PDB file of C-alpha atoms in Angstrom:
ATOM      1  CA  MET A  64       1.578   8.001  -7.198  1.00 51.00           C
ATOM      2  CA  SER A  65       1.844   8.972  -3.572  1.00 54.00           C
ATOM      3  CA  HIS A  66       2.373   6.333  -0.923  1.00 57.00           C
ATOM      4  CA  THR A  67       1.164   8.643   1.803  1.00 64.00           C
ATOM      5  CA  PRO A  68      -1.986   7.620   3.658  1.00 70.00           C
ATOM      6  CA  HIS A  69      -4.931   9.940   2.967  1.00 86.00           C
ATOM      7  CA  GLU A  70      -6.230  10.331   6.508  1.00 92.00           C
ATOM      8  CA  LEU A  71      -9.392  12.413   6.862  1.00 94.00           C
ATOM      9  CA  SER A  72      -7.704  14.754   9.332  1.00 92.00           C
ATOM     10  CA  GLU A  73      -5.061  15.504   6.683  1.00 92.00           C
ATOM     11  CA  GLU A  74      -7.560  15.745   3.841  1.00 93.00           C
ATOM     12  CA  PHE A  75      -9.857  18.173   5.690  1.00 95.00           C
ATOM     13  CA  PRO A  76      -7.790  19.930   8.386  1.00 94.00           C
ATOM     14  CA  GLU A  77     -10.191  22.887   8.377  1.00 97.00           C
ATOM     15  CA  PHE A  78     -12.983  20.563   9.530  1.00 97.00           C
ATOM     16  CA  ALA A  79     -11.103  18.899  12.415  1.00 95.00           C
ATOM     17  CA  ASP A  80     -13.470  20.235  15.085  1.00 96.00           C
ATOM     18  CA  LYS A  81     -16.569  19.420  13.055  1.00 97.00           C
ATOM     19  CA  MET A  82     -15.333  15.861  12.391  1.00 97.00           C
ATOM     20  CA  HIS A  83     -14.790  15.353  16.114  1.00 96.00           C
ATOM     21  CA  GLU A  84     -18.277  16.660  16.842  1.00 97.00           C
ATOM     22  CA  LEU A  85     -19.884  14.462  14.165  1.00 97.00           C
ATOM     23  CA  LYS A  86     -18.064  11.382  15.449  1.00 95.00           C
ATOM     24  CA  GLN A  87     -19.777  11.996  18.785  1.00 97.00           C
ATOM     25  CA  SER A  88     -23.259  12.717  17.444  1.00 97.00           C
ATOM     26  CA  ASN A  89     -23.819  11.251  13.977  1.00 97.00           C
ATOM     27  CA  ALA A  90     -23.857   7.462  13.550  1.00 98.00           C
ATOM     28  CA  HIS A  91     -23.983   7.725   9.751  1.00 97.00           C
ATOM     29  CA  PHE A  92     -20.857   9.908   9.717  1.00 98.00           C
ATOM     30  CA  VAL A  93     -19.087   7.429  12.005  1.00 98.00           C
ATOM     31  CA  LYS A  94     -19.967   4.575   9.631  1.00 98.00           C
ATOM     32  CA  LEU A  95     -18.672   6.516   6.615  1.00 98.00           C
ATOM     33  CA  ALA A  96     -15.482   7.554   8.407  1.00 97.00           C
ATOM     34  CA  ASP A  97     -14.816   3.986   9.559  1.00 97.00           C
ATOM     35  CA  GLU A  98     -15.403   2.623   6.066  1.00 98.00           C
ATOM     36  CA  TYR A  99     -13.137   5.328   4.590  1.00 97.00           C
ATOM     37  CA  HIS A 100     -10.412   4.477   7.102  1.00 96.00           C
ATOM     38  CA  GLU A 101     -10.582   0.748   6.302  1.00 97.00           C
ATOM     39  CA  ILE A 102     -10.481   1.253   2.522  1.00 96.00           C
ATOM     40  CA  ASN A 103      -7.755   3.870   2.883  1.00 95.00           C
ATOM     41  CA  ARG A 104      -5.689   1.408   4.907  1.00 95.00           C
ATOM     42  CA  GLN A 105      -6.141  -1.278   2.235  1.00 95.00           C
ATOM     43  CA  VAL A 106      -5.071   1.118  -0.523  1.00 94.00           C
ATOM     44  CA  HIS A 107      -2.020   2.238   1.421  1.00 92.00           C
ATOM     45  CA  ARG A 108      -0.971  -1.362   2.139  1.00 93.00           C
ATOM     46  CA  ALA A 109      -1.380  -2.238  -1.553  1.00 92.00           C
ATOM     47  CA  GLU A 110       0.582   0.831  -2.685  1.00 90.00           C
ATOM     48  CA  THR A 111       3.468   0.004  -0.372  1.00 90.00           C
ATOM     49  CA  ASN A 112       3.393  -3.698  -1.348  1.00 90.00           C
ATOM     50  CA  VAL A 113       2.704  -4.796   2.217  1.00 92.00           C
ATOM     51  CA  GLU A 114      -0.388  -6.542   0.842  1.00 91.00           C
ATOM     52  CA  PRO A 115      -0.033  -6.464  -2.965  1.00 91.00           C
ATOM     53  CA  MET A 116      -3.159  -6.829  -5.084  1.00 94.00           C
ATOM     54  CA  GLU A 117      -4.064  -6.703  -8.740  1.00 96.00           C
ATOM     55  CA  GLN A 118      -4.158  -3.214 -10.231  1.00 95.00           C
ATOM     56  CA  LEU A 119      -7.854  -3.453 -11.085  1.00 96.00           C
ATOM     57  CA  ALA A 120      -8.746  -4.252  -7.470  1.00 96.00           C
ATOM     58  CA  GLU A 121      -6.554  -1.419  -6.206  1.00 95.00           C
ATOM     59  CA  ASP A 122      -8.165   1.004  -8.663  1.00 96.00           C
ATOM     60  CA  GLN A 123     -11.623  -0.069  -7.493  1.00 98.00           C
ATOM     61  CA  LEU A 124     -10.651   0.598  -3.874  1.00 96.00           C
ATOM     62  CA  ARG A 125      -9.373   4.049  -4.848  1.00 95.00           C
ATOM     63  CA  LYS A 126     -12.721   4.812  -6.508  1.00 97.00           C
ATOM     64  CA  GLN A 127     -14.587   3.685  -3.395  1.00 98.00           C
ATOM     65  CA  ARG A 128     -12.306   5.846  -1.238  1.00 96.00           C
ATOM     66  CA  ALA A 129     -12.931   8.873  -3.486  1.00 97.00           C
ATOM     67  CA  SER A 130     -16.694   8.320  -3.354  1.00 98.00           C
ATOM     68  CA  LEU A 131     -16.654   8.090   0.445  1.00 98.00           C
ATOM     69  CA  LYS A 132     -14.459  11.184   0.654  1.00 97.00           C
ATOM     70  CA  ASP A 133     -16.959  13.106  -1.502  1.00 98.00           C
ATOM     71  CA  GLU A 134     -19.859  12.008   0.698  1.00 98.00           C
ATOM     72  CA  ILE A 135     -17.950  12.894   3.875  1.00 98.00           C
ATOM     73  CA  TYR A 136     -17.051  16.305   2.448  1.00 98.00           C
ATOM     74  CA  GLY A 137     -20.717  16.936   1.662  1.00 97.00           C
ATOM     75  CA  ILE A 138     -21.643  16.241   5.276  1.00 97.00           C
ATOM     76  CA  LEU A 139     -18.828  18.446   6.559  1.00 97.00           C
ATOM     77  CA  ARG A 140     -19.908  21.357   4.362  1.00 96.00           C
ATOM     78  CA  ALA A 141     -23.591  21.070   5.321  1.00 93.00           C
TER      79      ALA A 141
END
């Protein structure tokens, strides 16, 4: 398991310009990106034991993060 944060800019470096543009013009994208960032932060803090949580809760957060990432990727590819 990696303890490296999964920032969107690192996950999709080829879409850096498009992400910047969407953050300026698309409220739905901003909401998704903000939600992804918050969940990603929670997962990272759990993985590094800064804020430990039960494994089931951590797994659920990872699933939510993956779902948001998929939705964000769909918008970036459109």
